[in-house]
Amino acid sequence: MAKEFEFEKLIIELEARIKELQAISETRKIDLSREIRAINEKVDALKNDVYGNLEPWQITQVARHINRPSTLDLIKHLCGEEFVELHGDRLFGDDPAIVSGIGRIGDQRVMIIGHQKGHDTEENIYRNFGMPHPEGYRKALRMMRTAERFGLPIIAFIDTPGAFPGIGAEERGQSDAIARNLAEMSGIRVPILCFVTGEGGSGGALAIGVGDRVFMFEFSVYSVISAEGCAAILWNDPAKTKEAATALKLRATNLLEAGIIDGILPEPIGGAHRNHQMAADEIKKQIEKHLPSLLAMNADKLLDERYKKFRGMGRFTREEELEHA
Amino acid sequence: MGWFDKLTRPRRDTPSDLWKKCPACNETLLIKDLAKNLFLCSKCDHHLRMPLWDRIALLTDDNSFVEIDHDMKSVDPLSFVDSKPYPERMAEAIKKTDVNEAVATGRATLSGRKVLLGVMNFDFMGGSMGSVVGEKLTTILELGAQEKAPVIIVSASGGARMQEGIFSLMQMAKTSAAVKRLNQAAVPFVSIMTDPTTGGVSASFASLGDVNIAEPGALIGFAGPRVIEQTIRQKLPEGFQRSKFLLEHGMLDCVIHRRVMKNTVARILRLLVA
Ligand SMILES: [Zn+2]
């Protein structure tokens, strides 16, 4: 994926111009601060304008940005040194597409589980572009059980194109791994907070997404199928990706409206890839806001409410209601 | 009929479809004969897809099936339009199948035992799971726990109903959580996977049976074979994602011939619970 988008081109040109002027003013000792300030203001206005009016397909691209804060980036900003990564599903292997471990956020000990993408091609190949195999989901479930045993709340970061479609994945039971997590997460007796940080790709995202609270970043997406996949299947035309992205209503605002998520985390102007620290700060704010009441809740009540939350998702009617409508 | 239960409706004959080719051996088969032979190929014994009401008749005692939620219908929560608006596709599916959605659920007896049964209908938009399918299945899973009656679900589905977007995805979490509650109530869940069981159905309740059964030759998997081939740029081996493959990889308890399906399920239930 390119590091710059078509819709950002002018912003990036202007930012380069500012750098140029700064260099000139330093080397030639000329005061260009007024010119620089003027361009800066223009850049800010432009960013506001562009990022305030992104199309669903453009948001999907921002959500997939190669510099998007990954789970390990967020852990670094949230936990600093106070984190130990824990590996392996104890059954088959360790999946680099999901990372997990114990850490401390402020005063709170937590279990963190998240999809892991790379910031360059080499790292992405190692991380399988954030597409887990069954062992990734089974590692995640093992971590949830550990968290439950030690009373650690679970923080999940969701950022995957989807579970990997491959021979090994099928042989080792991709379906079983995802299904098992969906069922078991509904019964884990500690609070679970989920954050869609980038791409919430279908069942492979949901498999670590059954939480007491679910949040999305402003420019993240969450969908039953990728826009590309949907275009290929329903339109039979890969060129219809933009239309599919719009039709799927995969933006954070759509999901909040639908009652699927509990809140939207703002991103710095120009997207979270420009400021990982701010992204981490927003997550920390939500953890501090929501965790105390969930931790104070009796575990049976916590599970009842988690069950009801997902039980209530869906829209349907009855013939009788239609007739009387 | 509203909230009331409704008795099984008779199967509608579709005179235009007189013949069917066996997908395994290419033999031309008369639908009339197929129906008498449980939709098994008379030449090679291939298990063809079985229509909804034949499947219900296969698994239940005569006239014991009482449908619930038959009047439940999908809405169009996303105002979804691809080459056609979703409500139009829905209307076509209803007309074609004479049912409201891709699953029928109800109470029945199986060899005298009270059970809750859900049967997916591949003819209805590829058996895809949207809000209604998720809701109906969750309901029988909950009723099973309340009434201590075993739950049997026959799956036949290409996966999630894309036209319902995120709502369809969430049915995976909803149904799986309901299976977990059934497990906690120690009430058996028998999952029967038929051709095909893939995507969001395979990756949720269908894989979560106390006993996972498949019919011979059924395609079962998370990703469809075409998607896998495109991703890894390899031809898939013969028999990949078929019942025998899943049995060998530990994902199924058994592969059961259609002729003995009912008796086998009955035996499993009486051995699991008194
Ligand atoms: Zn045949």
Short mmCIF file of C-alpha atoms in Angstrom, two decimals, chain B residues 59-241:
data_model
loop_
_atom_site.label_atom_id
_atom_site.label_comp_id
_atom_site.label_asym_id
_atom_site.label_seq_id
_atom_site.Cartn_x
_atom_site.Cartn_y
_atom_site.Cartn_z
CA LEU B 59 -35.33 -36.41 10.82
CA THR B 60 -38.65 -36.23 12.65
CA ASP B 61 -41.50 -38.57 13.56
CA ASP B 62 -44.47 -38.34 11.21
CA ASN B 63 -46.32 -35.02 11.48
CA SER B 64 -44.55 -34.11 14.70
CA PHE B 65 -42.83 -30.95 13.45
CA VAL B 66 -44.46 -27.75 14.66
CA GLU B 67 -42.81 -24.70 13.21
CA ILE B 68 -42.14 -21.63 15.33
CA ASP B 69 -41.27 -18.12 14.17
CA HIS B 70 -42.31 -19.00 10.62
CA ASP B 71 -43.64 -15.46 10.22
CA MET B 72 -40.34 -13.82 11.03
CA LYS B 73 -38.99 -11.80 8.10
CA SER B 74 -35.86 -9.92 7.25
CA VAL B 75 -35.85 -6.17 6.92
CA ASP B 76 -33.37 -4.11 4.96
CA PRO B 77 -31.36 -2.41 7.72
CA LEU B 78 -28.68 -1.05 5.37
CA SER B 79 -30.97 -0.10 2.45
CA PHE B 80 -28.63 -2.33 0.53
CA VAL B 81 -28.50 -2.16 -3.25
CA ASP B 82 -26.03 -4.04 -5.42
CA SER B 83 -27.21 -4.99 -8.89
CA LYS B 84 -30.65 -5.33 -7.27
CA PRO B 85 -32.15 -3.94 -4.06
CA TYR B 86 -32.09 -6.42 -1.17
CA PRO B 87 -35.90 -6.38 -0.69
CA GLU B 88 -36.27 -7.43 -4.32
CA ARG B 89 -33.86 -10.34 -3.87
CA MET B 90 -35.74 -11.28 -0.74
CA ALA B 91 -39.10 -11.24 -2.52
CA GLU B 92 -37.71 -13.48 -5.25
CA ALA B 93 -36.34 -15.94 -2.70
CA ILE B 94 -39.67 -16.05 -0.87
CA LYS B 95 -41.49 -16.67 -4.13
CA LYS B 96 -39.06 -19.37 -5.20
CA THR B 97 -39.01 -21.27 -1.91
CA ASP B 98 -42.45 -20.51 -0.44
CA VAL B 99 -40.84 -19.80 2.94
CA ASN B 100 -39.92 -16.51 4.59
CA GLU B 101 -36.28 -17.16 5.38
CA ALA B 102 -33.25 -19.42 5.08
CA VAL B 103 -34.02 -21.51 8.15
CA ALA B 104 -37.08 -23.28 9.49
CA THR B 105 -37.16 -23.95 13.23
CA GLY B 106 -39.56 -25.78 15.43
CA ARG B 107 -40.42 -28.46 17.94
CA ALA B 108 -40.67 -32.09 16.94
CA THR B 109 -40.17 -35.59 18.20
CA LEU B 110 -37.35 -37.77 17.00
CA SER B 111 -37.91 -41.46 17.72
CA GLY B 112 -40.30 -40.32 20.43
CA ARG B 113 -37.94 -37.81 22.04
CA LYS B 114 -38.86 -34.16 22.18
CA VAL B 115 -36.30 -32.05 20.32
CA LEU B 116 -35.84 -28.57 18.92
CA LEU B 117 -34.93 -28.63 15.27
CA GLY B 118 -33.50 -26.02 12.93
CA VAL B 119 -33.05 -26.81 9.25
CA MET B 120 -31.28 -24.38 6.94
CA ASN B 121 -32.54 -23.95 3.42
CA PHE B 122 -29.82 -23.52 0.80
CA ASP B 123 -32.41 -22.65 -1.84
CA PHE B 124 -33.14 -19.42 0.04
CA MET B 125 -30.32 -17.01 -0.87
CA GLY B 126 -27.70 -19.72 -0.48
CA GLY B 127 -28.77 -20.41 3.08
CA SER B 128 -27.07 -17.19 4.11
CA MET B 129 -27.32 -16.10 7.74
CA GLY B 130 -28.81 -12.71 8.42
CA SER B 131 -30.70 -11.37 11.43
CA VAL B 132 -33.65 -13.74 11.05
CA VAL B 133 -31.57 -16.90 10.73
CA GLY B 134 -29.51 -15.83 13.75
CA GLU B 135 -32.58 -14.94 15.77
CA LYS B 136 -34.49 -18.14 14.99
CA LEU B 137 -31.54 -20.37 15.78
CA THR B 138 -30.72 -18.47 18.98
CA THR B 139 -34.35 -18.90 20.01
CA ILE B 140 -34.34 -22.70 19.65
CA LEU B 141 -30.97 -22.92 21.42
CA GLU B 142 -32.45 -20.94 24.32
CA LEU B 143 -35.67 -22.99 24.30
CA GLY B 144 -33.58 -26.15 24.36
CA ALA B 145 -31.82 -24.96 27.51
CA GLN B 146 -35.10 -23.94 29.16
CA GLU B 147 -37.02 -27.06 28.24
CA LYS B 148 -34.09 -29.46 28.60
CA ALA B 149 -34.76 -30.63 25.07
CA PRO B 150 -31.85 -31.50 22.76
CA VAL B 151 -31.21 -29.12 19.88
CA ILE B 152 -30.47 -30.38 16.37
CA ILE B 153 -29.41 -27.97 13.66
CA VAL B 154 -28.94 -29.02 10.04
CA SER B 155 -26.67 -26.52 8.30
CA ALA B 156 -26.54 -25.72 4.60
CA SER B 157 -25.12 -22.29 4.01
CA GLY B 158 -22.60 -20.27 2.07
CA GLY B 159 -22.09 -18.03 5.11
CA ALA B 160 -23.17 -14.57 6.16
CA ARG B 161 -25.89 -12.53 4.44
CA MET B 162 -23.75 -9.72 3.04
CA GLN B 163 -26.77 -7.52 2.39
CA GLU B 164 -27.30 -7.17 6.14
CA GLY B 165 -23.70 -6.08 6.69
CA ILE B 166 -22.52 -5.92 10.29
CA PHE B 167 -25.87 -7.26 11.59
CA SER B 168 -25.22 -10.56 9.84
CA LEU B 169 -21.69 -10.75 11.25
CA MET B 170 -23.02 -10.32 14.77
CA GLN B 171 -25.30 -13.36 14.36
CA MET B 172 -22.14 -15.43 14.65
CA ALA B 173 -21.50 -14.09 18.15
CA LYS B 174 -25.16 -14.32 19.12
CA THR B 175 -25.69 -17.95 18.08
CA SER B 176 -22.33 -19.07 19.50
CA ALA B 177 -23.09 -17.50 22.87
CA ALA B 178 -26.44 -19.32 22.87
CA VAL B 179 -24.65 -22.63 22.23
CA LYS B 180 -22.41 -21.89 25.20
CA ARG B 181 -25.49 -21.43 27.42
CA LEU B 182 -26.94 -24.70 26.13
CA ASN B 183 -23.62 -26.38 27.01
CA GLN B 184 -23.85 -24.95 30.53
CA ALA B 185 -27.35 -26.38 30.85
CA ALA B 186 -25.90 -29.79 29.84
CA VAL B 187 -28.43 -30.17 27.04
CA PRO B 188 -27.08 -31.89 23.91
CA PHE B 189 -26.51 -29.97 20.70
CA VAL B 190 -26.13 -32.13 17.60
CA SER B 191 -24.81 -30.22 14.60
CA ILE B 192 -25.43 -31.84 11.23
CA MET B 193 -23.42 -30.29 8.41
CA THR B 194 -24.65 -30.83 4.89
CA ASP B 195 -23.36 -29.63 1.54
CA PRO B 196 -22.24 -26.86 1.75
CA THR B 197 -21.49 -25.47 5.21
CA THR B 198 -19.01 -22.62 4.93
CA GLY B 199 -18.14 -19.12 6.09
CA GLY B 200 -19.91 -17.53 9.02
CA VAL B 201 -22.13 -20.54 9.66
CA SER B 202 -19.23 -22.96 9.71
CA ALA B 203 -17.27 -20.50 11.90
CA SER B 204 -20.03 -20.23 14.50
CA PHE B 205 -22.75 -22.56 15.81
CA ALA B 206 -22.29 -25.29 13.18
CA SER B 207 -18.82 -26.17 14.48
CA LEU B 208 -19.93 -26.12 18.11
CA GLY B 209 -21.97 -29.31 18.40
CA ASP B 210 -21.43 -31.66 21.31
CA VAL B 211 -21.50 -34.00 18.38
CA ASN B 212 -20.56 -32.74 14.91
CA ILE B 213 -21.95 -34.91 12.13
CA ALA B 214 -21.57 -34.48 8.39
CA GLU B 215 -23.18 -36.11 5.42
CA PRO B 216 -20.81 -37.91 3.04
CA GLY B 217 -19.13 -35.67 0.48
CA ALA B 218 -20.33 -32.37 1.98
CA LEU B 219 -18.18 -29.28 1.43
CA ILE B 220 -17.36 -27.86 4.84
CA GLY B 221 -14.90 -25.09 5.63
CA PHE B 222 -14.23 -21.55 6.70
CA ALA B 223 -13.10 -20.12 3.38
CA GLY B 224 -14.55 -21.18 0.07
CA PRO B 225 -12.24 -23.22 -2.18
CA ARG B 226 -12.14 -20.48 -4.83
CA VAL B 227 -11.02 -17.85 -2.33
CA ILE B 228 -8.29 -20.17 -1.08
CA GLU B 229 -7.08 -20.95 -4.60
CA GLN B 230 -6.93 -17.25 -5.43
CA THR B 231 -5.09 -16.44 -2.20
CA ILE B 232 -2.43 -19.13 -2.32
CA ARG B 233 -2.33 -19.48 -6.12
CA GLN B 234 -2.38 -23.28 -5.96
CA LYS B 235 -4.81 -25.95 -7.06
CA LEU B 236 -6.43 -27.57 -4.07
CA PRO B 237 -5.97 -31.30 -3.55
CA GLU B 238 -8.79 -33.73 -4.39
CA GLY B 239 -11.23 -34.11 -1.52
CA PHE B 240 -10.07 -30.91 0.21
CA GLN B 241 -12.74 -29.59 2.62
#
